[in-house]
């Protein structure tokens, strides 16, 4: 790492903005470890809770087009501060929600507020770094952000047991205010960009054209399934699978999800290192997503009476198998920051914000659509079928990615 990349002036803004992504991961994964008490308190079923939390991802996806325009036009610092204010407001609404309507509103506000928590540091890095160096830093940013999932594993399980699920949202709101203060201090103000600008509508259309164009098509197709499987397992169905199907307590389930989260923290950093040393982003992305999909199919097959349990000659695979498979899933799927690296390499720096937003739109549109789809799937065949469905979707996304990027490669 050269002197500039190792300097405090370079690292501090990216680290502070990465803390914002940490908060977004915390609030979007809160339901996984508190799904039972959350659904009971709001008066909804597990499938209804999946639909409510899916609203977060729809709002998140809807925010991507104006976000990409705002980042390129106004700069990272003011956009980040505005988004953190929305996050703080959303956590208050969630903590005070008295029923499904109030919680739905909170999820929409949180989705809009969190819509740029990853793209803010990614856009700043894209403008400061060459495409070759961007892969490593995108992995480091993702790793910092995934600490939010670490907080929502065993620590949150303990907090829910002691104070209830609402306390998790109060803590998240306090963290958002603290990160906003750090952003105001550490992130430099954007340089003014005098001269004519395209109209806002023209900029918004450019985001959509980039996402639909041949340059980004493969990344968009893979992104649609990539984050959906992470949030589907870590953010919703992982807890019910371990507690309801495998019979663990909330704290025990939190420990297993903690292992998955550690993989999601270490994996992006390892992905960035592999990218810098090997430079084979297409192959790494395909291999990682294929392994992740297979791991989820094996988890689902290890349930009571599942195909893998029958093959092993046992009624159900032990929890140690789930822990190992979920850890492998986390390490493999953590290759996903290289989707952003491939995106950055495909466009000039002045369009980095719009291009990254176009791909991020697919990340969270996929999360919204596929998470909503898991509700009916789980109602029809149980939690295991929902997890198996997510595994099949990421395998399909991998095939489509390879097909769309074959000519360019």
PDB file of C-alpha atoms in Angstrom, residues 14 31 39 53 80 82 85 87 127 129 169 187 240 269 275 328:
ATOM      1  CA  UNK A  14     -13.500   6.160   4.013  1.00  0.00           C
ATOM      2  CA  UNK A  31     -35.420  -8.752  12.528  1.00  0.00           C
ATOM      3  CA  UNK A  39     -43.900 -10.506  14.956  1.00  0.00           C
ATOM      4  CA  UNK A  53     -39.170  -5.874   6.193  1.00  0.00           C
ATOM      5  CA  UNK A  80     -24.148  11.313   3.699  1.00  0.00           C
ATOM      6  CA  UNK A  82     -28.784  13.980   4.913  1.00  0.00           C
ATOM      7  CA  UNK A  85     -30.548  12.191   9.520  1.00  0.00           C
ATOM      8  CA  UNK A  87     -31.717   6.893   9.462  1.00  0.00           C
ATOM      9  CA  UNK A 127     -13.063   9.156  -7.405  1.00  0.00           C
ATOM     10  CA  UNK A 129      -8.452   5.479  -6.818  1.00  0.00           C
ATOM     11  CA  UNK A 169     -33.512   0.548  17.211  1.00  0.00           C
ATOM     12  CA  UNK A 187     -15.087  13.968   5.361  1.00  0.00           C
ATOM     13  CA  UNK A 240     -36.040 -18.955  12.603  1.00  0.00           C
ATOM     14  CA  UNK A 269     -11.086  -8.073   2.773  1.00  0.00           C
ATOM     15  CA  UNK A 275      -8.459  -9.300  -6.668  1.00  0.00           C
ATOM     16  CA  UNK A 328     -18.557 -21.258   4.162  1.00  0.00           C
TER      17      UNK A 328
END
